[in-house]
Amino acid sequence: MQTTITLLASILFIISTIIHPISATIPRKLALVQTPTTVLKYHKGSILKGNISINLLWYGHFSPVQKTIITDFISSLNAKLPLSPSTSSWWQTTSNYKGGPRNIRLGKQIFDEKYSLGKSLKDSNLISLASKNKGANEISLVLTSADVQVTGFCMNRCGTHGSTRFNKGHNFAYAWVGNSATQCPDQCAWPFVVPTFGPKMPPLGAPNRDIGIDGMVINIATVLAGTVTNPFDTGYFQGPASAPLEAVTACTGIFGSGAFPGYPGSVLVDKKTKVSYNANGVKGRKYLLPAMWDPITSTCKPLV
């Protein structure tokens, strides 16, 4: 099935099992704001709900600080946080979809620092890596470092999510997000970088001072929301199942109120560090998260 929307039709993969189409996060320079009225239809299929584990496979080199930024983000999704707006209040919107609350926890982690499949990966490689960390009602999330090339990365996607069969007809959900810091930060780490094409607005300050990782957080948020609400191409989406608009990709480019093409909207700025954010997380961390489509109001809902 990620998410996010592929500009081209998603590819059907076969890897000794039955594999579902992948959805991909759109490079934000190509589609900054979705302006038409969007209604995500529920297609009466299975969705992920209840307690959901996020299993991570780190592919390539990530510093300890980079790993912590991302794991803290995942841990923040269901944390009770004193400061508002919070990462958990952003994730709470997913409970408005059929199935009710979705409680996220950080699951198993695998570290592939020796690039077992090389530094140039195809979609079949991503599925192979994700299969090492699979399970029912779990999401196997593959994260690739800045020096790893992935087919279609930067050209038409910043991350993907999909599903494949793993045991007696049962499917498992997986996702992938890459670090775009040295390959295409203007596309996959916007609005922290001025885009090569399109409106030239001043970039925002990355909340964790790492453009590549803060961009990954945006794309991880996108694929996780899409995965839980449309894991097997039969959940919530608009348009063709092969290239759907999903929970966050239906709201691409919106981070705060007043957003328009090239402008992410009004967000918060830390008075001391001057970084931009719209969500507080655990351990005092701050994040910038995209708007999510709310099925109750049928609108894209930014945190601020």
mmCIF file with all atom_site columns, N, CA, C and O in Angstrom, residues 254-300:
data_model
loop_
_atom_site.group_PDB
_atom_site.id
_atom_site.type_symbol
_atom_site.label_atom_id
_atom_site.label_alt_id
_atom_site.label_comp_id
_atom_site.label_asym_id
_atom_site.label_entity_id
_atom_site.label_seq_id
_atom_site.pdbx_PDB_ins_code
_atom_site.Cartn_x
_atom_site.Cartn_y
_atom_site.Cartn_z
_atom_site.occupancy
_atom_site.B_iso_or_equiv
_atom_site.pdbx_formal_charge
_atom_site.auth_seq_id
_atom_site.auth_comp_id
_atom_site.auth_asym_id
_atom_site.auth_atom_id
_atom_site.pdbx_PDB_model_num
ATOM 1   N N  . ILE A 1 254 ? 0.837   21.389 4.637  1.00 0.00 ? 254 ILE A N  1
ATOM 2   C CA . ILE A 1 254 ? 0.178   22.181 5.676  1.00 0.00 ? 254 ILE A CA 1
ATOM 3   C C  . ILE A 1 254 ? 0.753   21.806 7.045  1.00 0.00 ? 254 ILE A C  1
ATOM 4   O O  . ILE A 1 254 ? 0.682   20.661 7.469  1.00 0.00 ? 254 ILE A O  1
ATOM 5   N N  . PHE A 1 255 ? 1.314   22.810 7.734  1.00 0.00 ? 255 PHE A N  1
ATOM 6   C CA . PHE A 1 255 ? 1.876   22.579 9.073  1.00 0.00 ? 255 PHE A CA 1
ATOM 7   C C  . PHE A 1 255 ? 1.256   23.506 10.122 1.00 0.00 ? 255 PHE A C  1
ATOM 8   O O  . PHE A 1 255 ? 1.376   23.264 11.319 1.00 0.00 ? 255 PHE A O  1
ATOM 9   N N  . GLY A 1 256 ? 0.622   24.578 9.672  1.00 0.00 ? 256 GLY A N  1
ATOM 10  C CA . GLY A 1 256 ? -0.004  25.517 10.583 1.00 0.00 ? 256 GLY A CA 1
ATOM 11  C C  . GLY A 1 256 ? -1.135  26.247 9.887  1.00 0.00 ? 256 GLY A C  1
ATOM 12  O O  . GLY A 1 256 ? -1.372  26.066 8.685  1.00 0.00 ? 256 GLY A O  1
ATOM 13  N N  . SER A 1 257 ? -1.829  27.078 10.621 1.00 0.00 ? 257 SER A N  1
ATOM 14  C CA . SER A 1 257 ? -2.949  27.817 10.045 1.00 0.00 ? 257 SER A CA 1
ATOM 15  C C  . SER A 1 257 ? -2.458  28.802 8.988  1.00 0.00 ? 257 SER A C  1
ATOM 16  O O  . SER A 1 257 ? -1.350  29.327 9.063  1.00 0.00 ? 257 SER A O  1
ATOM 17  N N  . GLY A 1 258 ? -3.287  29.032 7.994  1.00 0.00 ? 258 GLY A N  1
ATOM 18  C CA . GLY A 1 258 ? -2.950  29.995 6.957  1.00 0.00 ? 258 GLY A CA 1
ATOM 19  C C  . GLY A 1 258 ? -2.002  29.491 5.896  1.00 0.00 ? 258 GLY A C  1
ATOM 20  O O  . GLY A 1 258 ? -1.463  30.285 5.118  1.00 0.00 ? 258 GLY A O  1
ATOM 21  N N  . ALA A 1 259 ? -1.774  28.174 5.822  1.00 0.00 ? 259 ALA A N  1
ATOM 22  C CA . ALA A 1 259 ? -0.838  27.622 4.839  1.00 0.00 ? 259 ALA A CA 1
ATOM 23  C C  . ALA A 1 259 ? -1.343  27.860 3.419  1.00 0.00 ? 259 ALA A C  1
ATOM 24  O O  . ALA A 1 259 ? -2.547  27.833 3.158  1.00 0.00 ? 259 ALA A O  1
ATOM 25  N N  . PHE A 1 260 ? -0.402  28.096 2.514  1.00 0.00 ? 260 PHE A N  1
ATOM 26  C CA . PHE A 1 260 ? -0.707  28.169 1.086  1.00 0.00 ? 260 PHE A CA 1
ATOM 27  C C  . PHE A 1 260 ? 0.528   27.692 0.344  1.00 0.00 ? 260 PHE A C  1
ATOM 28  O O  . PHE A 1 260 ? 1.592   27.500 0.956  1.00 0.00 ? 260 PHE A O  1
ATOM 29  N N  . PRO A 1 261 ? 0.430   27.439 -0.971 1.00 0.00 ? 261 PRO A N  1
ATOM 30  C CA . PRO A 1 261 ? 1.571   26.865 -1.694 1.00 0.00 ? 261 PRO A CA 1
ATOM 31  C C  . PRO A 1 261 ? 2.878   27.616 -1.454 1.00 0.00 ? 261 PRO A C  1
ATOM 32  O O  . PRO A 1 261 ? 2.977   28.818 -1.716 1.00 0.00 ? 261 PRO A O  1
ATOM 33  N N  . GLY A 1 262 ? 3.852   26.900 -0.920 1.00 0.00 ? 262 GLY A N  1
ATOM 34  C CA . GLY A 1 262 ? 5.153   27.486 -0.626 1.00 0.00 ? 262 GLY A CA 1
ATOM 35  C C  . GLY A 1 262 ? 5.274   28.032 0.786  1.00 0.00 ? 262 GLY A C  1
ATOM 36  O O  . GLY A 1 262 ? 6.371   28.337 1.246  1.00 0.00 ? 262 GLY A O  1
ATOM 37  N N  . TYR A 1 263 ? 4.159   28.142 1.506  1.00 0.00 ? 263 TYR A N  1
ATOM 38  C CA . TYR A 1 263 ? 4.158   28.653 2.883  1.00 0.00 ? 263 TYR A CA 1
ATOM 39  C C  . TYR A 1 263 ? 3.533   27.607 3.787  1.00 0.00 ? 263 TYR A C  1
ATOM 40  O O  . TYR A 1 263 ? 2.369   27.240 3.617  1.00 0.00 ? 263 TYR A O  1
ATOM 41  N N  . PRO A 1 264 ? 4.279   27.087 4.772  1.00 0.00 ? 264 PRO A N  1
ATOM 42  C CA . PRO A 1 264 ? 3.777   25.987 5.605  1.00 0.00 ? 264 PRO A CA 1
ATOM 43  C C  . PRO A 1 264 ? 2.713   26.378 6.614  1.00 0.00 ? 264 PRO A C  1
ATOM 44  O O  . PRO A 1 264 ? 2.118   25.504 7.250  1.00 0.00 ? 264 PRO A O  1
ATOM 45  N N  . GLY A 1 265 ? 2.468   27.663 6.764  1.00 0.00 ? 265 GLY A N  1
ATOM 46  C CA . GLY A 1 265 ? 1.503   28.109 7.751  1.00 0.00 ? 265 GLY A CA 1
ATOM 47  C C  . GLY A 1 265 ? 2.190   28.671 8.981  1.00 0.00 ? 265 GLY A C  1
ATOM 48  O O  . GLY A 1 265 ? 3.405   28.607 9.137  1.00 0.00 ? 265 GLY A O  1
ATOM 49  N N  . SER A 1 266 ? 1.403   29.211 9.873  1.00 0.00 ? 266 SER A N  1
ATOM 50  C CA . SER A 1 266 ? 1.929   29.820 11.089 1.00 0.00 ? 266 SER A CA 1
ATOM 51  C C  . SER A 1 266 ? 2.232   28.746 12.129 1.00 0.00 ? 266 SER A C  1
ATOM 52  O O  . SER A 1 266 ? 1.323   28.028 12.568 1.00 0.00 ? 266 SER A O  1
ATOM 53  N N  . VAL A 1 267 ? 3.486   28.623 12.516 1.00 0.00 ? 267 VAL A N  1
ATOM 54  C CA . VAL A 1 267 ? 3.893   27.639 13.519 1.00 0.00 ? 267 VAL A CA 1
ATOM 55  C C  . VAL A 1 267 ? 4.567   28.346 14.680 1.00 0.00 ? 267 VAL A C  1
ATOM 56  O O  . VAL A 1 267 ? 4.729   29.573 14.675 1.00 0.00 ? 267 VAL A O  1
ATOM 57  N N  . LEU A 1 268 ? 4.960   27.591 15.672 1.00 0.00 ? 268 LEU A N  1
ATOM 58  C CA . LEU A 1 268 ? 5.594   28.161 16.859 1.00 0.00 ? 268 LEU A CA 1
ATOM 59  C C  . LEU A 1 268 ? 7.098   28.300 16.660 1.00 0.00 ? 268 LEU A C  1
ATOM 60  O O  . LEU A 1 268 ? 7.717   27.543 15.926 1.00 0.00 ? 268 LEU A O  1
ATOM 61  N N  . VAL A 1 269 ? 7.686   29.272 17.344 1.00 0.00 ? 269 VAL A N  1
ATOM 62  C CA . VAL A 1 269 ? 9.130   29.477 17.306 1.00 0.00 ? 269 VAL A CA 1
ATOM 63  C C  . VAL A 1 269 ? 9.640   29.546 18.736 1.00 0.00 ? 269 VAL A C  1
ATOM 64  O O  . VAL A 1 269 ? 9.122   30.312 19.555 1.00 0.00 ? 269 VAL A O  1
ATOM 65  N N  . ASP A 1 270 ? 10.619  28.729 19.051 1.00 0.00 ? 270 ASP A N  1
ATOM 66  C CA . ASP A 1 270 ? 11.204  28.721 20.391 1.00 0.00 ? 270 ASP A CA 1
ATOM 67  C C  . ASP A 1 270 ? 11.960  30.040 20.621 1.00 0.00 ? 270 ASP A C  1
ATOM 68  O O  . ASP A 1 270 ? 12.829  30.407 19.835 1.00 0.00 ? 270 ASP A O  1
ATOM 69  N N  . LYS A 1 271 ? 11.619  30.748 21.666 1.00 0.00 ? 271 LYS A N  1
ATOM 70  C CA . LYS A 1 271 ? 12.209  32.064 21.919 1.00 0.00 ? 271 LYS A CA 1
ATOM 71  C C  . LYS A 1 271 ? 13.720  31.998 22.141 1.00 0.00 ? 271 LYS A C  1
ATOM 72  O O  . LYS A 1 271 ? 14.456  32.921 21.790 1.00 0.00 ? 271 LYS A O  1
ATOM 73  N N  . LYS A 1 272 ? 14.175  30.890 22.697 1.00 0.00 ? 272 LYS A N  1
ATOM 74  C CA . LYS A 1 272 ? 15.593  30.772 23.018 1.00 0.00 ? 272 LYS A CA 1
ATOM 75  C C  . LYS A 1 272 ? 16.411  30.251 21.839 1.00 0.00 ? 272 LYS A C  1
ATOM 76  O O  . LYS A 1 272 ? 17.438  30.836 21.477 1.00 0.00 ? 272 LYS A O  1
ATOM 77  N N  . THR A 1 273 ? 15.967  29.169 21.250 1.00 0.00 ? 273 THR A N  1
ATOM 78  C CA . THR A 1 273 ? 16.747  28.522 20.188 1.00 0.00 ? 273 THR A CA 1
ATOM 79  C C  . THR A 1 273 ? 16.382  28.996 18.784 1.00 0.00 ? 273 THR A C  1
ATOM 80  O O  . THR A 1 273 ? 17.117  28.752 17.830 1.00 0.00 ? 273 THR A O  1
ATOM 81  N N  . LYS A 1 274 ? 15.206  29.634 18.649 1.00 0.00 ? 274 LYS A N  1
ATOM 82  C CA . LYS A 1 274 ? 14.713  30.140 17.365 1.00 0.00 ? 274 LYS A CA 1
ATOM 83  C C  . LYS A 1 274 ? 14.299  29.035 16.392 1.00 0.00 ? 274 LYS A C  1
ATOM 84  O O  . LYS A 1 274 ? 14.077  29.302 15.221 1.00 0.00 ? 274 LYS A O  1
ATOM 85  N N  . VAL A 1 275 ? 14.201  27.796 16.854 1.00 0.00 ? 275 VAL A N  1
ATOM 86  C CA . VAL A 1 275 ? 13.762  26.714 15.964 1.00 0.00 ? 275 VAL A CA 1
ATOM 87  C C  . VAL A 1 275 ? 12.239  26.765 15.827 1.00 0.00 ? 275 VAL A C  1
ATOM 88  O O  . VAL A 1 275 ? 11.537  27.292 16.692 1.00 0.00 ? 275 VAL A O  1
ATOM 89  N N  . SER A 1 276 ? 11.731  26.205 14.738 1.00 0.00 ? 276 SER A N  1
ATOM 90  C CA . SER A 1 276 ? 10.297  26.180 14.475 1.00 0.00 ? 276 SER A CA 1
ATOM 91  C C  . SER A 1 276 ? 9.718   24.814 14.840 1.00 0.00 ? 276 SER A C  1
ATOM 92  O O  . SER A 1 276 ? 10.356  23.786 14.598 1.00 0.00 ? 276 SER A O  1
ATOM 93  N N  . TYR A 1 277 ? 8.501   24.800 15.374 1.00 0.00 ? 277 TYR A N  1
ATOM 94  C CA . TYR A 1 277 ? 7.883   23.536 15.768 1.00 0.00 ? 277 TYR A CA 1
ATOM 95  C C  . TYR A 1 277 ? 6.381   23.725 15.920 1.00 0.00 ? 277 TYR A C  1
ATOM 96  O O  . TYR A 1 277 ? 5.877   24.856 15.923 1.00 0.00 ? 277 TYR A O  1
ATOM 97  N N  . ASN A 1 278 ? 5.664   22.643 16.057 1.00 0.00 ? 278 ASN A N  1
ATOM 98  C CA . ASN A 1 278 ? 4.234   22.726 16.384 1.00 0.00 ? 278 ASN A CA 1
ATOM 99  C C  . ASN A 1 278 ? 3.801   21.618 17.332 1.00 0.00 ? 278 ASN A C  1
ATOM 100 O O  . ASN A 1 278 ? 2.606   21.460 17.592 1.00 0.00 ? 278 ASN A O  1
ATOM 101 N N  . ALA A 1 279 ? 4.790   20.850 17.841 1.00 0.00 ? 279 ALA A N  1
ATOM 102 C CA . ALA A 1 279 ? 4.446   19.749 18.748 1.00 0.00 ? 279 ALA A CA 1
ATOM 103 C C  . ALA A 1 279 ? 5.552   19.538 19.766 1.00 0.00 ? 279 ALA A C  1
ATOM 104 O O  . ALA A 1 279 ? 6.741   19.525 19.420 1.00 0.00 ? 279 ALA A O  1
ATOM 105 N N  . ASN A 1 280 ? 5.151   19.367 21.010 1.00 0.00 ? 280 ASN A N  1
ATOM 106 C CA . ASN A 1 280 ? 6.084   19.029 22.084 1.00 0.00 ? 280 ASN A CA 1
ATOM 107 C C  . ASN A 1 280 ? 6.108   17.520 22.277 1.00 0.00 ? 280 ASN A C  1
ATOM 108 O O  . ASN A 1 280 ? 5.065   16.858 22.209 1.00 0.00 ? 280 ASN A O  1
ATOM 109 N N  . GLY A 1 281 ? 7.303   16.975 22.518 1.00 0.00 ? 281 GLY A N  1
ATOM 110 C CA . GLY A 1 281 ? 7.445   15.546 22.721 1.00 0.00 ? 281 GLY A CA 1
ATOM 111 C C  . GLY A 1 281 ? 8.079   15.226 24.057 1.00 0.00 ? 281 GLY A C  1
ATOM 112 O O  . GLY A 1 281 ? 8.246   16.103 24.917 1.00 0.00 ? 281 GLY A O  1
ATOM 113 N N  . VAL A 1 282 ? 8.441   13.969 24.243 1.00 0.00 ? 282 VAL A N  1
ATOM 114 C CA . VAL A 1 282 ? 9.083   13.559 25.495 1.00 0.00 ? 282 VAL A CA 1
ATOM 115 C C  . VAL A 1 282 ? 10.478  14.166 25.595 1.00 0.00 ? 282 VAL A C  1
ATOM 116 O O  . VAL A 1 282 ? 11.068  14.572 24.599 1.00 0.00 ? 282 VAL A O  1
ATOM 117 N N  . LYS A 1 283 ? 10.986  14.218 26.813 1.00 0.00 ? 283 LYS A N  1
ATOM 118 C CA . LYS A 1 283 ? 12.341  14.709 27.101 1.00 0.00 ? 283 LYS A CA 1
ATOM 119 C C  . LYS A 1 283 ? 12.574  16.133 26.607 1.00 0.00 ? 283 LYS A C  1
ATOM 120 O O  . LYS A 1 283 ? 13.700  16.525 26.302 1.00 0.00 ? 283 LYS A O  1
ATOM 121 N N  . GLY A 1 284 ? 11.502  16.903 26.530 1.00 0.00 ? 284 GLY A N  1
ATOM 122 C CA . GLY A 1 284 ? 11.624  18.297 26.105 1.00 0.00 ? 284 GLY A CA 1
ATOM 123 C C  . GLY A 1 284 ? 11.834  18.483 24.619 1.00 0.00 ? 284 GLY A C  1
ATOM 124 O O  . GLY A 1 284 ? 12.132  19.594 24.175 1.00 0.00 ? 284 GLY A O  1
ATOM 125 N N  . ARG A 1 285 ? 11.675  17.440 23.853 1.00 0.00 ? 285 ARG A N  1
ATOM 126 C CA . ARG A 1 285 ? 11.901  17.556 22.404 1.00 0.00 ? 285 ARG A CA 1
ATOM 127 C C  . ARG A 1 285 ? 10.750  18.295 21.726 1.00 0.00 ? 285 ARG A C  1
ATOM 128 O O  . ARG A 1 285 ? 9.625   18.311 22.204 1.00 0.00 ? 285 ARG A O  1
ATOM 129 N N  . LYS A 1 286 ? 11.096  18.882 20.579 1.00 0.00 ? 286 LYS A N  1
ATOM 130 C CA . LYS A 1 286 ? 10.100  19.573 19.773 1.00 0.00 ? 286 LYS A CA 1
ATOM 131 C C  . LYS A 1 286 ? 10.139  19.006 18.360 1.00 0.00 ? 286 LYS A C  1
ATOM 132 O O  . LYS A 1 286 ? 11.200  18.623 17.857 1.00 0.00 ? 286 LYS A O  1
ATOM 133 N N  . TYR A 1 287 ? 8.971   18.972 17.721 1.00 0.00 ? 287 TYR A N  1
ATOM 134 C CA . TYR A 1 287 ? 8.872   18.421 16.383 1.00 0.00 ? 287 TYR A CA 1
ATOM 135 C C  . TYR A 1 287 ? 7.953   19.293 15.534 1.00 0.00 ? 287 TYR A C  1
ATOM 136 O O  . TYR A 1 287 ? 7.092   20.017 16.058 1.00 0.00 ? 287 TYR A O  1
ATOM 137 N N  . LEU A 1 288 ? 8.132   19.207 14.222 1.00 0.00 ? 288 LEU A N  1
ATOM 138 C CA . LEU A 1 288 ? 7.218   19.839 13.293 1.00 0.00 ? 288 LEU A CA 1
ATOM 139 C C  . LEU A 1 288 ? 6.461   18.726 12.579 1.00 0.00 ? 288 LEU A C  1
ATOM 140 O O  . LEU A 1 288 ? 7.070   17.896 11.893 1.00 0.00 ? 288 LEU A O  1
ATOM 141 N N  . LEU A 1 289 ? 5.135   18.697 12.759 1.00 0.00 ? 289 LEU A N  1
ATOM 142 C CA . LEU A 1 289 ? 4.324   17.614 12.216 1.00 0.00 ? 289 LEU A CA 1
ATOM 143 C C  . LEU A 1 289 ? 3.301   18.145 11.213 1.00 0.00 ? 289 LEU A C  1
ATOM 144 O O  . LEU A 1 289 ? 2.754   19.235 11.383 1.00 0.00 ? 289 LEU A O  1
ATOM 145 N N  . PRO A 1 290 ? 3.043   17.370 10.168 1.00 0.00 ? 290 PRO A N  1
ATOM 146 C CA . PRO A 1 290 ? 2.099   17.807 9.134  1.00 0.00 ? 290 PRO A CA 1
ATOM 147 C C  . PRO A 1 290 ? 0.658   17.717 9.598  1.00 0.00 ? 290 PRO A C  1
ATOM 148 O O  . PRO A 1 290 ? 0.327   16.963 10.520 1.00 0.00 ? 290 PRO A O  1
ATOM 149 N N  . ALA A 1 291 ? -0.208  18.479 8.950  1.00 0.00 ? 291 ALA A N  1
ATOM 150 C CA . ALA A 1 291 ? -1.637  18.402 9.251  1.00 0.00 ? 291 ALA A CA 1
ATOM 151 C C  . ALA A 1 291 ? -2.168  17.022 8.892  1.00 0.00 ? 291 ALA A C  1
ATOM 152 O O  . ALA A 1 291 ? -1.657  16.349 8.003  1.00 0.00 ? 291 ALA A O  1
ATOM 153 N N  . MET A 1 292 ? -3.198  16.587 9.605  1.00 0.00 ? 292 MET A N  1
ATOM 154 C CA . MET A 1 292 ? -3.829  15.304 9.340  1.00 0.00 ? 292 MET A CA 1
ATOM 155 C C  . MET A 1 292 ? -5.317  15.522 9.049  1.00 0.00 ? 292 MET A C  1
ATOM 156 O O  . MET A 1 292 ? -5.954  16.354 9.687  1.00 0.00 ? 292 MET A O  1
ATOM 157 N N  . TRP A 1 293 ? -5.837  14.756 8.102  1.00 0.00 ? 293 TRP A N  1
ATOM 158 C CA . TRP A 1 293 ? -7.256  14.846 7.774  1.00 0.00 ? 293 TRP A CA 1
ATOM 159 C C  . TRP A 1 293 ? -8.076  14.255 8.907  1.00 0.00 ? 293 TRP A C  1
ATOM 160 O O  . TRP A 1 293 ? -7.817  13.143 9.368  1.00 0.00 ? 293 TRP A O  1
ATOM 161 N N  . ASP A 1 294 ? -9.062  15.022 9.371  1.00 0.00 ? 294 ASP A N  1
ATOM 162 C CA . ASP A 1 294 ? -9.914  14.609 10.483 1.00 0.00 ? 294 ASP A CA 1
ATOM 163 C C  . ASP A 1 294 ? -11.260 14.128 9.930  1.00 0.00 ? 294 ASP A C  1
ATOM 164 O O  . ASP A 1 294 ? -12.004 14.918 9.322  1.00 0.00 ? 294 ASP A O  1
ATOM 165 N N  . PRO A 1 295 ? -11.592 12.841 10.119 1.00 0.00 ? 295 PRO A N  1
ATOM 166 C CA . PRO A 1 295 ? -12.855 12.328 9.570  1.00 0.00 ? 295 PRO A CA 1
ATOM 167 C C  . PRO A 1 295 ? -14.102 12.914 10.229 1.00 0.00 ? 295 PRO A C  1
ATOM 168 O O  . PRO A 1 295 ? -15.195 12.819 9.664  1.00 0.00 ? 295 PRO A O  1
ATOM 169 N N  . ILE A 1 296 ? -13.960 13.531 11.387 1.00 0.00 ? 296 ILE A N  1
ATOM 170 C CA . ILE A 1 296 ? -15.118 14.130 12.044 1.00 0.00 ? 296 ILE A CA 1
ATOM 171 C C  . ILE A 1 296 ? -15.514 15.436 11.369 1.00 0.00 ? 296 ILE A C  1
ATOM 172 O O  . ILE A 1 296 ? -16.696 15.715 11.134 1.00 0.00 ? 296 ILE A O  1
ATOM 173 N N  . THR A 1 297 ? -14.504 16.254 11.034 1.00 0.00 ? 297 THR A N  1
ATOM 174 C CA . THR A 1 297 ? -14.781 17.554 10.413 1.00 0.00 ? 297 THR A CA 1
ATOM 175 C C  . THR A 1 297 ? -14.568 17.553 8.898  1.00 0.00 ? 297 THR A C  1
ATOM 176 O O  . THR A 1 297 ? -14.913 18.516 8.220  1.00 0.00 ? 297 THR A O  1
ATOM 177 N N  . SER A 1 298 ? -13.962 16.453 8.389  1.00 0.00 ? 298 SER A N  1
ATOM 178 C CA . SER A 1 298 ? -13.626 16.354 6.957  1.00 0.00 ? 298 SER A CA 1
ATOM 179 C C  . SER A 1 298 ? -12.730 17.503 6.506  1.00 0.00 ? 298 SER A C  1
ATOM 180 O O  . SER A 1 298 ? -12.874 18.043 5.404  1.00 0.00 ? 298 SER A O  1
ATOM 181 N N  . THR A 1 299 ? -11.807 17.885 7.379  1.00 0.00 ? 299 THR A N  1
ATOM 182 C CA . THR A 1 299 ? -10.856 18.953 7.060  1.00 0.00 ? 299 THR A CA 1
ATOM 183 C C  . THR A 1 299 ? -9.455  18.545 7.466  1.00 0.00 ? 299 THR A C  1
ATOM 184 O O  . THR A 1 299 ? -9.260  17.640 8.295  1.00 0.00 ? 299 THR A O  1
ATOM 185 N N  . CYS A 1 300 ? -8.477  19.208 6.870  1.00 0.00 ? 300 CYS A N  1
ATOM 186 C CA . CYS A 1 300 ? -7.087  19.008 7.278  1.00 0.00 ? 300 CYS A CA 1
ATOM 187 C C  . CYS A 1 300 ? -6.865  19.764 8.583  1.00 0.00 ? 300 CYS A C  1
ATOM 188 O O  . CYS A 1 300 ? -7.137  20.962 8.666  1.00 0.00 ? 300 CYS A O  1
#
